[in-house]
Coordinates of C-alpha atoms in Angstrom, one line a residue:
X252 CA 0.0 0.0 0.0
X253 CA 2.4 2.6 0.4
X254 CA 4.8 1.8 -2.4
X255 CA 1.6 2.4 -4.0
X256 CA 0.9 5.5 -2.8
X257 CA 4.4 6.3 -3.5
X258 CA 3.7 5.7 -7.3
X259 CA 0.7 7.7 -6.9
X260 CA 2.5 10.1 -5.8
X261 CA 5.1 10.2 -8.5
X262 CA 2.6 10.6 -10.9
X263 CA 0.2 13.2 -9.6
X264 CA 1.3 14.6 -6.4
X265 CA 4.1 17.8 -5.9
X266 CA 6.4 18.9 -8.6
X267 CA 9.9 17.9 -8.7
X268 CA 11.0 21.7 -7.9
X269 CA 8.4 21.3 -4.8
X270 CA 9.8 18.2 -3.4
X271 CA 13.7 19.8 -3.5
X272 CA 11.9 22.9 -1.9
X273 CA 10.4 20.1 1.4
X274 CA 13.8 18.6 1.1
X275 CA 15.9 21.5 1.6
X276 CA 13.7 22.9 4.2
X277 CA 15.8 23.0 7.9
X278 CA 13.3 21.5 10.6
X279 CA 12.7 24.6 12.0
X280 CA 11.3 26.1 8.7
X281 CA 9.4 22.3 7.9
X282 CA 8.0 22.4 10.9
X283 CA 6.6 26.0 10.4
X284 CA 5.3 24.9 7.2
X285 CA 3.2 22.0 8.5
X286 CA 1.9 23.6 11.3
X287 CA 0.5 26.7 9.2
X288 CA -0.7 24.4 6.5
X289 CA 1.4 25.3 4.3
X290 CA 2.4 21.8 3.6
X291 CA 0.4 18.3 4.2
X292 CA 2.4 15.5 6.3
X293 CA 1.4 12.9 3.8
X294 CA 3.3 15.6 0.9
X295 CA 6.2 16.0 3.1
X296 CA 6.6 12.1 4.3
X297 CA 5.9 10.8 0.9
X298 CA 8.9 13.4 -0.4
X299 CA 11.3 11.7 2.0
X300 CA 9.9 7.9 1.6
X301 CA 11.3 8.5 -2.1
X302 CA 14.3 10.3 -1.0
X303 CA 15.2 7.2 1.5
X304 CA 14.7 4.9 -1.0
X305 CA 17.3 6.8 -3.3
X306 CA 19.5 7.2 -0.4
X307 CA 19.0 3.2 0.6
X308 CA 19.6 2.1 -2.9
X309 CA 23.0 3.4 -2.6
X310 CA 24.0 3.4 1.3
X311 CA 21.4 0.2 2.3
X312 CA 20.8 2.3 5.5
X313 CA 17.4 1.5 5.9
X314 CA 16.1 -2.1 7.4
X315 CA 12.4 -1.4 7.5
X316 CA 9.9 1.5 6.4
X317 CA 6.6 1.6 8.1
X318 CA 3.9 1.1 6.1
X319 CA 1.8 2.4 8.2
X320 CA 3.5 6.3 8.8
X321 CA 1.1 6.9 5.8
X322 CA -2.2 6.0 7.3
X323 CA -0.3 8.2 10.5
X324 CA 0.6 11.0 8.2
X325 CA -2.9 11.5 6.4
X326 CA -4.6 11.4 10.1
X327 CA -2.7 13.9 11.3
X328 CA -4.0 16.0 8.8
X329 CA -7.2 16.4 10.6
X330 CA -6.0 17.2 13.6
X331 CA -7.0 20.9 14.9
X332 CA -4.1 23.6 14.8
X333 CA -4.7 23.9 19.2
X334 CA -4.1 20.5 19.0
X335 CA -0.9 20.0 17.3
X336 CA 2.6 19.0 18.7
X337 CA 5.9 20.6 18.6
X338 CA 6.7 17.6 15.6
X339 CA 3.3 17.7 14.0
X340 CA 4.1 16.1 10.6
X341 CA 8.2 15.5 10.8
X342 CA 9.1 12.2 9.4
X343 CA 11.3 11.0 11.6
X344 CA 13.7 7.9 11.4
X345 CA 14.8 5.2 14.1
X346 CA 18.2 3.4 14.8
X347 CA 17.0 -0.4 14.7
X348 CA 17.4 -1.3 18.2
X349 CA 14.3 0.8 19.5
X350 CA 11.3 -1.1 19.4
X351 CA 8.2 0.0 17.5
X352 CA 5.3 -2.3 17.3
X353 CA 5.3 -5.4 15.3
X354 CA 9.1 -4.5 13.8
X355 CA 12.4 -6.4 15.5
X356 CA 14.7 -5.1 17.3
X357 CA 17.9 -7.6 16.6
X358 CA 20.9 -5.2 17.4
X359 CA 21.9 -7.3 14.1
X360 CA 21.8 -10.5 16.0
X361 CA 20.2 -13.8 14.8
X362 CA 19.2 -13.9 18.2
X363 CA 16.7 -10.8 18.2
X364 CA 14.6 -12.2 15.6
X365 CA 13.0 -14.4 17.9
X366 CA 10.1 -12.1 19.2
X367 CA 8.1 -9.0 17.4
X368 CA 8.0 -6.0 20.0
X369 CA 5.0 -5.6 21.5
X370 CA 4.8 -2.1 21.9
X371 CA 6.6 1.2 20.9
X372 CA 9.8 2.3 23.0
X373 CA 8.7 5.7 25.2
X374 CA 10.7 7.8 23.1
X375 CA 9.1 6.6 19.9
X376 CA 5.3 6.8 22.3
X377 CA 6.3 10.8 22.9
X378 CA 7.5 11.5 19.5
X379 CA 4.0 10.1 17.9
X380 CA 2.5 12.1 20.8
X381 CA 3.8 15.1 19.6
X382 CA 2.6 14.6 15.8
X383 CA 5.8 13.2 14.5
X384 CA 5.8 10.1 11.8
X385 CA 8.3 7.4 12.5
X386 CA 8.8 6.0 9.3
X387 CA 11.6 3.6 9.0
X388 CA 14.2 2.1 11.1
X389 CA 17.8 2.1 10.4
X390 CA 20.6 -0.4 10.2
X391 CA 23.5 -1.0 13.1
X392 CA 26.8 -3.1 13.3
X393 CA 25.9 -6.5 14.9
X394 CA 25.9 -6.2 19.2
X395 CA 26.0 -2.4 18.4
X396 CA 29.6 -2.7 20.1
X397 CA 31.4 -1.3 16.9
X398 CA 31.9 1.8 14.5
X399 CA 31.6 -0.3 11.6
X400 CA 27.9 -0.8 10.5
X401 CA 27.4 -4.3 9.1
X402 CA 26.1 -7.4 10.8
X403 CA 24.9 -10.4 8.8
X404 CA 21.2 -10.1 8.9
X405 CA 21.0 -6.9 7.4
X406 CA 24.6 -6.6 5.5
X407 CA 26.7 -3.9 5.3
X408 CA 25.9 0.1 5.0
X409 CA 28.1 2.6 3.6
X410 CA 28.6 6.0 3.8
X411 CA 26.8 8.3 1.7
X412 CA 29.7 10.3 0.3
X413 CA 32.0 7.2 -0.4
X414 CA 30.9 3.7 -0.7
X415 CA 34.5 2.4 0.6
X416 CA 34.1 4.4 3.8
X417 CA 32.3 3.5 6.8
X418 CA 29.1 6.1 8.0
X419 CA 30.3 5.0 11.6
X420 CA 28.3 3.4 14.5
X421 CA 26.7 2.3 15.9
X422 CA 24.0 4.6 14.8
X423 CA 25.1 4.1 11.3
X424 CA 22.0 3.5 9.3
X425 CA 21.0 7.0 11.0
X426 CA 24.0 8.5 9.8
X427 CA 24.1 7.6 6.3
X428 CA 20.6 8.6 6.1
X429 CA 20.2 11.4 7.2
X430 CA 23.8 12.5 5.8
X431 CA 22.4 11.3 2.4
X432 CA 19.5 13.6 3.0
X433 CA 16.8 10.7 3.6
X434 CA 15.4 11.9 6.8
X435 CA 15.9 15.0 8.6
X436 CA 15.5 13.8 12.2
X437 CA 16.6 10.0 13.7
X438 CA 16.6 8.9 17.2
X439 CA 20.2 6.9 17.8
X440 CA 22.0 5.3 21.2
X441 CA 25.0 6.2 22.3
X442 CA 27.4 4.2 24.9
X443 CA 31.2 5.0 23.1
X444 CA 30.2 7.0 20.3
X445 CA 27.3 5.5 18.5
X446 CA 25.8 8.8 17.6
X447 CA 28.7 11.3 17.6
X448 CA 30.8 9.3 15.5
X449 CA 28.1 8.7 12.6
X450 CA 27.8 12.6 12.7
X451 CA 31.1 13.1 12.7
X452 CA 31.4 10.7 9.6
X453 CA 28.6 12.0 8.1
X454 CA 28.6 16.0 8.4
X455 CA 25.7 15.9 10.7
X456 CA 24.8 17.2 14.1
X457 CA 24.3 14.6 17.0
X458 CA 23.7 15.0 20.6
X459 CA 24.2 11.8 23.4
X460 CA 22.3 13.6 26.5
X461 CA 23.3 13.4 30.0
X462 CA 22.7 9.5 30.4
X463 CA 18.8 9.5 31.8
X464 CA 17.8 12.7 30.4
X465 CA 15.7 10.8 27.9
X466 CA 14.6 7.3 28.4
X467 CA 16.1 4.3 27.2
X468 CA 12.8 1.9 28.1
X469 CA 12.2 -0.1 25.1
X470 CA 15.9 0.1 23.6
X471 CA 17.5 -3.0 23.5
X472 CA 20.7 -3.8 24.1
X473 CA 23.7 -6.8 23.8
X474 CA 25.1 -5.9 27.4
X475 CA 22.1 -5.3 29.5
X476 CA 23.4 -4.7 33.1
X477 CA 26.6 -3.0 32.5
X478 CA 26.5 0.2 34.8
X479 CA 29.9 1.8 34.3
X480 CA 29.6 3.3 31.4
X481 CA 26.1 4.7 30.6
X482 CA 24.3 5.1 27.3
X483 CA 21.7 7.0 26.5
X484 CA 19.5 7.8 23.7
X485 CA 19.7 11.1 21.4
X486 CA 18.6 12.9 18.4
X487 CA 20.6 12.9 15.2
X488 CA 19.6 16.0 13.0
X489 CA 21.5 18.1 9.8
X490 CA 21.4 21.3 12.0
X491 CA 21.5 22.3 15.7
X492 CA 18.4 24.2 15.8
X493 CA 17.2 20.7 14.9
X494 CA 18.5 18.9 17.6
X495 CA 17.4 21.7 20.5
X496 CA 13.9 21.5 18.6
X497 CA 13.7 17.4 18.8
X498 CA 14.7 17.5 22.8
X499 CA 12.4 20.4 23.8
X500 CA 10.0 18.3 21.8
X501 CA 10.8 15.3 23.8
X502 CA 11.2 16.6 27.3
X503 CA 7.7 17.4 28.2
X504 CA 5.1 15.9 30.1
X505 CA 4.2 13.0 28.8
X506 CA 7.9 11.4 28.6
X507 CA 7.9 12.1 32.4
X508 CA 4.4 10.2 32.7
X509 CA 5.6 7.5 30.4
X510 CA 9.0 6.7 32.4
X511 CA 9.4 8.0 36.0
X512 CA 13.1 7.9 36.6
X513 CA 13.4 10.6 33.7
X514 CA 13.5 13.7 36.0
X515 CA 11.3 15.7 34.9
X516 CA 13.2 18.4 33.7
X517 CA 11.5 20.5 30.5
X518 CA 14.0 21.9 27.9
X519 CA 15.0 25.4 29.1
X520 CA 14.9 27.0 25.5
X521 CA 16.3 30.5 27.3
X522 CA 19.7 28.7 28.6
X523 CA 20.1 27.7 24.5
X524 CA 19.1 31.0 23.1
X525 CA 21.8 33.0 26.0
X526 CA 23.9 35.2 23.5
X527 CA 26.4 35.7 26.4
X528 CA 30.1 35.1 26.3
X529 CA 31.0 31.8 27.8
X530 CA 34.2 30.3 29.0
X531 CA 34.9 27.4 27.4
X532 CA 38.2 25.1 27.8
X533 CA 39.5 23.2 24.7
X534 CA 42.2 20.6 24.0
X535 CA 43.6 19.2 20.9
X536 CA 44.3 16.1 21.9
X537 CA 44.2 13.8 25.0
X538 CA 47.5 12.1 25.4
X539 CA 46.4 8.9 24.8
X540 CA 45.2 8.5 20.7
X541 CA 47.3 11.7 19.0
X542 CA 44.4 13.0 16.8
X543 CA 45.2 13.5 13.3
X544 CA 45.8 16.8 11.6
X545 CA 42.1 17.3 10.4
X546 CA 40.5 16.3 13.4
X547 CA 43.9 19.0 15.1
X548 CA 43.5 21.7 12.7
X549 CA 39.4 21.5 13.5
X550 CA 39.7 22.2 16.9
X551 CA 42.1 25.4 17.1
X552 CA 40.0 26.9 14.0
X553 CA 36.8 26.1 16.0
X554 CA 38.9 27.8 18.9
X555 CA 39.7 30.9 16.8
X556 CA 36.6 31.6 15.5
X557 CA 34.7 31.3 19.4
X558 CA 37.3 34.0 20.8
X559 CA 36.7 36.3 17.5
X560 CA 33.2 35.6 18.9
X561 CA 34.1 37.3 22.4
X562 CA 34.1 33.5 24.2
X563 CA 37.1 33.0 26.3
X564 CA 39.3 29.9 26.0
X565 CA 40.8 28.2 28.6
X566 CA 43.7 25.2 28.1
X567 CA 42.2 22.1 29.6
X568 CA 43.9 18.4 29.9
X569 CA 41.8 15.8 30.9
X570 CA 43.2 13.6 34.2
X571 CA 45.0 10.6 34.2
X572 CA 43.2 9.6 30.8
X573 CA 45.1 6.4 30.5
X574 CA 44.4 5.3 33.9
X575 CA 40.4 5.9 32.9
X576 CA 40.4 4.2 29.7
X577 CA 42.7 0.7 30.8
X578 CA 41.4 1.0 34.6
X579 CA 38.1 2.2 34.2
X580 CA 36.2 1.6 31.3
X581 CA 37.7 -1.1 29.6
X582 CA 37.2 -2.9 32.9
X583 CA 33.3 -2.0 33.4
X584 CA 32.2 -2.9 30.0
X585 CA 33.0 -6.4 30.5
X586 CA 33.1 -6.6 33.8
X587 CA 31.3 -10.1 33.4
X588 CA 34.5 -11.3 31.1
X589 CA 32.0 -10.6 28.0
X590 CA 29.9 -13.3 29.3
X591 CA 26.7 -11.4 28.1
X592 CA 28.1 -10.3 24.8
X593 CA 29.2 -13.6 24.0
X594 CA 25.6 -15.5 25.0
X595 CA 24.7 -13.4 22.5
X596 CA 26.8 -14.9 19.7
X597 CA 25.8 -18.6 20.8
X598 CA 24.6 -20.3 17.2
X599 CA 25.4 -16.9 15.4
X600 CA 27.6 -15.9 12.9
X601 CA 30.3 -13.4 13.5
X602 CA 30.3 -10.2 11.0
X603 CA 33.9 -10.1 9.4
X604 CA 33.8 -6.7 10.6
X605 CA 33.5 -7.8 14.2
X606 CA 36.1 -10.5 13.8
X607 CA 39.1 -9.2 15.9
X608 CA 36.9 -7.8 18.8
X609 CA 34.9 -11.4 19.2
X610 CA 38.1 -13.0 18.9
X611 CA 39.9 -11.1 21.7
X612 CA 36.7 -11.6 24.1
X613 CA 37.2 -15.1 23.2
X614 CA 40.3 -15.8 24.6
X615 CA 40.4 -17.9 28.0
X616 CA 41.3 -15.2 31.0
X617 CA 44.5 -17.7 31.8
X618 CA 45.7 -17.0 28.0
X619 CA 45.0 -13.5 28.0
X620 CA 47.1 -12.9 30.8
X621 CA 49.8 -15.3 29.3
X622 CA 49.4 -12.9 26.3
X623 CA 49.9 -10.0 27.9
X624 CA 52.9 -10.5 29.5
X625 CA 54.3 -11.8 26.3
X626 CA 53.7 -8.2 24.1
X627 CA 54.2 -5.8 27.5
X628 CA 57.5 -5.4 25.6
X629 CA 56.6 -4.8 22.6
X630 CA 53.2 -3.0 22.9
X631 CA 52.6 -2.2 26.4
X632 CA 49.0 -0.4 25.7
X633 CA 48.1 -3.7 24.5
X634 CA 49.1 -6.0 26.4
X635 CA 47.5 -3.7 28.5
X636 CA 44.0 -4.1 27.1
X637 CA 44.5 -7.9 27.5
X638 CA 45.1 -7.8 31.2
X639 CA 41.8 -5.7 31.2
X640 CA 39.8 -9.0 30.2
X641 CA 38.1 -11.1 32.5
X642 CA 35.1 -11.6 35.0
X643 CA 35.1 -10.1 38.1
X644 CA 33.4 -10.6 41.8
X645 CA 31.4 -8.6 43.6
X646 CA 34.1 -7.0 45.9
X647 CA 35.9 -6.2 42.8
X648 CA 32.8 -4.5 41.2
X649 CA 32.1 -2.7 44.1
X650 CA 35.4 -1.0 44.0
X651 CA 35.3 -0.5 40.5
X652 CA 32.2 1.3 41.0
X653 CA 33.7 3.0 43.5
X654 CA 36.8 4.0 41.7
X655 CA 34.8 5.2 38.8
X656 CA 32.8 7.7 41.0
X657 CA 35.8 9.1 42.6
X658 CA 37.1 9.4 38.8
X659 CA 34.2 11.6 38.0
X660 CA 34.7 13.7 41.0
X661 CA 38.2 14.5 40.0
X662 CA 37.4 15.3 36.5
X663 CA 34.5 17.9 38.0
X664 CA 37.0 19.2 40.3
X665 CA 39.6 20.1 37.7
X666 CA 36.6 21.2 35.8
X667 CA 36.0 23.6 38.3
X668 CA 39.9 24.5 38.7
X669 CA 40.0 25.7 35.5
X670 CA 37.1 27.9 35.9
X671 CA 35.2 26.6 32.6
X672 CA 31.2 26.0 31.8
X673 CA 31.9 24.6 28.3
X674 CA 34.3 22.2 26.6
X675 CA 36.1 22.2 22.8
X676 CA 38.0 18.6 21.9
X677 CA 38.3 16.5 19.0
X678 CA 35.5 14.1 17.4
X679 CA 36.8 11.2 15.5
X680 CA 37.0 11.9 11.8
X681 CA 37.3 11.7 8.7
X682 CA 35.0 8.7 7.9
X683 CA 37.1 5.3 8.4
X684 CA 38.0 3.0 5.2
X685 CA 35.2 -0.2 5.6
X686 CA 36.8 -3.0 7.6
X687 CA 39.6 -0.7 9.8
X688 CA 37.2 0.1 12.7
X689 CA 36.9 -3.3 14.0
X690 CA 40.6 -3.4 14.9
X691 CA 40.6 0.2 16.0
X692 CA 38.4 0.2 18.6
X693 CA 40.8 2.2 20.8
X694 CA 39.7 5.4 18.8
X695 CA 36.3 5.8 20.9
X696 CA 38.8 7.4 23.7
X697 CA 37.6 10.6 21.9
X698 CA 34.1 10.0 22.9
X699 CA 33.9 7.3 25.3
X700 CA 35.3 9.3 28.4
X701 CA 32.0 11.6 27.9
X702 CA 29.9 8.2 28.9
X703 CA 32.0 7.4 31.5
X704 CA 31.6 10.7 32.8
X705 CA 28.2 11.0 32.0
X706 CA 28.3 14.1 30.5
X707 CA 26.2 15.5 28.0
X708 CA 28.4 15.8 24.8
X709 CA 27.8 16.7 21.1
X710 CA 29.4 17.1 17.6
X711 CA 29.1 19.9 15.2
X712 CA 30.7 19.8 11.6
X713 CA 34.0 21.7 11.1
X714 CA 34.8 21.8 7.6
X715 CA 36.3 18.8 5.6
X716 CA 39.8 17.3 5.2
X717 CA 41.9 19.2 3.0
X718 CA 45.2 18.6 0.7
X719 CA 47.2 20.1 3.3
X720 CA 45.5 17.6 5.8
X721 CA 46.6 14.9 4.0
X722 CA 50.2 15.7 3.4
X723 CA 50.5 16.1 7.2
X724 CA 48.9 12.6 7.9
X725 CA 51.7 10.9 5.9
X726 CA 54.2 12.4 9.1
X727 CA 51.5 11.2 11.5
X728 CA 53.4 9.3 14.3
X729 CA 51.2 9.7 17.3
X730 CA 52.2 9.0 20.8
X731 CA 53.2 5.6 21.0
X732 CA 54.2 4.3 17.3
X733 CA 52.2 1.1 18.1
X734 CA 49.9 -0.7 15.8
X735 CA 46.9 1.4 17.1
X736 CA 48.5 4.7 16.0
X737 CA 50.1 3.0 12.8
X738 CA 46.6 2.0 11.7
X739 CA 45.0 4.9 12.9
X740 CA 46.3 6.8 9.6
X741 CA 46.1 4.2 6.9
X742 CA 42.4 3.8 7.7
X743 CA 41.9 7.9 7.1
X744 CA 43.9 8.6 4.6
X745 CA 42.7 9.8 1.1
X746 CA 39.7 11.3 2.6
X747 CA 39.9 14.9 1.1
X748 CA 36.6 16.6 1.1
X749 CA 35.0 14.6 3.7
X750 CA 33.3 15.7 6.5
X751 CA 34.9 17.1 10.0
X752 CA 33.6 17.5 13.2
X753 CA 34.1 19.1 16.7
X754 CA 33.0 17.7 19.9
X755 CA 31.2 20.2 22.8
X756 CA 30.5 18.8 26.0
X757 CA 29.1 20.2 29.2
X758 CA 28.2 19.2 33.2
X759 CA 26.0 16.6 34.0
X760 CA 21.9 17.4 33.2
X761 CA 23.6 20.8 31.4
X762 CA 22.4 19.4 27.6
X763 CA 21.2 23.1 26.6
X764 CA 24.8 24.7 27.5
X765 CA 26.5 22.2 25.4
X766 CA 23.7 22.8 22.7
X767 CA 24.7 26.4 22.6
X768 CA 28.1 25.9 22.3
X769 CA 27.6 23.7 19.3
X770 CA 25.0 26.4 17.9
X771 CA 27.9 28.9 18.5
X772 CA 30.7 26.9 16.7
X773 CA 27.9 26.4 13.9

């Protein structure tokens, strides 16, 4: 029925010119549009079905379209203007693991296919609350535990500006979308990443909230009961504007109804619009992963153009970075020895792109220690990692809890030291070469830290690599020498043009301060 309607459509419904005027609309302006009449959902959604499919046919970012967002669309038509929400109309896309009624939710396992959902997620119940249409779901790496985005139900999705590249993950299918111009709002997850790296890839804006700021109820997950380091569900958009609009949208009322623990805590829309200067720290790199010149130069021109801006910028270095990475959140994410993750895998097949990480999990905690003290010599980060591996009791969880919590204190506390409300570092870019990010899984320290922290942190396109860029990465040493930082350049390079991003970040709960500094570097 709605390929149907789709033909239908094509053959009587909006001129070409019309349908480049929906699709270049910004949200803002769309959602202006539909809420004076000036444009029908079913025009608008039917515009980006076909512009999906285009983008699909050439990323395969899409797993499922709704064939009932039509039947939604043409409802909503009827409803009274008094009536109408903040999204009345927006076609709006979802990262696969959310459930929506009668769709899987397989976080690209064989093992998710197993049972239909039953009912919608909250944040996809609020969103239809407030007149938006959800109107396909979008593809992910299998376990959702990569920046690749292939698994073997579903295959693999590519980036919408290079076919060889990667759109990143594990929001990928959101990504590529949207980055291909498919959708103009998605809903993604984010526990290392997996929405600020597909933005990054993709020249998008994305936003992973302060982890319980938005619910997670209904989102599935391939480590269910890992506390350490948080996720959380965000919004994925071309613009900020679009980003501020989807979580004023979704922080009302009826989330709070829907899911108590989200405290209820509306969007404060004057904090976003403050035009006053702010003092925001920035660093170019962490000491742990040397950034490459791109993702470098991004920063200190984002930095130049916020103090010709009247912001003042403050140095800051994050603490003991190495010690939260190998101590702290390599140890809580598989805190269980991957005992969950690998459950997971039982009678499935394992994505090539997922190869090395399964592999490594794999490995009996006796022989990973073995291992470890075999490469210390050689490559002591890695044999580092190895040690990381394996279960642990209670008393040791405890303390690791513990440890992490005292981790976050210090961070605040130098925070505070340096006398900042903002934060300027480096997002991960340009997009990766298919195939590299599954044995470079130590490049989510540039995003990663943020869930650990629990800190509301976003990226915000800076440009694209240029031919100066990419002279410079062929002296790219980084840190260490080892074979993270020798592959870190082979799987970037040639990427002139592509996108760049920056990363903002803010305090705990603070998601409309680091909103407006994104708005302000845009």
């Amino acid at each position: 029925t709605m390929f149907f309607s789709l033909q239908c459509f094509l053959l009587q419904g909006a001129s070409i010119g019309a349908k480049e005027e929906i699709l270049g609309l910004s949200l803002q302006e769309l959602t202006q549009r539909l809420q004076d009449n000036q444009l029908l959902p079913s025009d608008v959604l039917q515009t980006y079905l076909l512009k999906a499919l285009e983008v699909d046919e050439k990323t395969n970012s899409v797993v499922q379209f709704l064939p009932e967002s039509l039947t939604q669309a043409q409802a909503l038509e009827k409803v009274n203007a008094s009536n109408r929400g903040l999204l009345h109309g927006v076609p709006v896309s979802i990262k696969e693991n959310f459930d929506i009624q009668g769709c899987y939710s397989t976080c690209g396992l064989i093992c998710g296919v197993e049972n239909l959902a039953a009912e919608d997620c909250v944040i996809a119940k609020v969103l239809r609350h407030q007149g938006a249409v959800i109107f396909a779901k979008t593809n992910v790496p299998q376990s959702l535990l990569s920046f690749e985005c292939s698994n073997p139900i579903f295959g693999q999705t590519s980036h919408p500006m290079d076919a060889t590249r990667s759109p990143g993950g594990s929001s990928g299918g959101e990504g590529a979308l949207i980055g291909g111009g498919g959708s103009i709002l998605g809903i993604g997850s984010d526990i290392g990443g997996s929405i600020r790296i597909p933005a990054s890839f993709c020249g998008i804006c994305g936003l992973k909230p302060t982890g319980g700021r938005l619910s997670n109820k209904g989102g599935q997950s391939s480590i269910s009961g890992q506390k350490g380091v948080i996720p959380s569900a965000g919004p994925i958009a071309r613009d900020v504007d679009g980003l501020a609009l989807c979580m004023e949208a979704l922080l009302c009322p009826k989330l709070f109804a829907l899911d108590p623990t989200v405290p209820p805590l509306p969007f404060d829309r004057k904090i976003y619009e403050n035009k006053s200067p702010m003092v925001v720290g920035y660093y170019e790199g962490d000491g742990f992963i040397q950034p490459n010149p791109s993702m470098r130069r991004s920063v200190r021109e984002a930095r130049a153009l916020l103090e010709n801006n009247g912001h003042k910028l403050v140095p800051f270095e994050p603490p003991r970075l190495e010690y939260c990475l190998t101590e702290l959140v390599m140890k809580a994410l598989f805190a269980d020895g991957a005992e969950t993750l690998l459950g997971k895998f039982a009678g499935d097949v394992v994505d090539p792109n997922l190869h090395y990480q399964i592999s490594m999990y794999r490995i009996p905690k006796l022989l990973s220690w073995l291992l470890s003290v075999l490469t210390k010599p050689f490559t002591p980060r890695q044999s580092k990692a190895l040690r990381m591996q394996g279960g642990r009791n209670v008393a040791a969880l405890w303390k690791l809890h513990a440890a992490i919590e005292a981790y976050r204190t210090e961070f605040i506390s130098a925070w505070r030291v340096a006398g900042i409300e903002v934060l300027l570092c480096p997002a991960l870019g340009p997009a990766l070469k298919i195939g590299h990010g599954g044995k470079l899984s130590a490049l989510t320290v540039f995003h990663i830290l943020y869930n650990l922290l629990n800190f509301p942190a976003g990226v915000v396109p800076m440009g694209t690599v240029t031919v100066q860029d990419e002279q410079e990465l062929s002296d790219y040493r980084g840190h260490y020498g080892d074979i993270w930082e020798k592959a870190f350049p082979k799987a970037v390079a040639g990427g002139v043009g592509l996108p760049l991003s920056v990363q903002c970040v803010a305090l705990p709960w603070q998601e409309e301060q680091c909103l407006r500094l994104m708005r302000e570097v845009e």
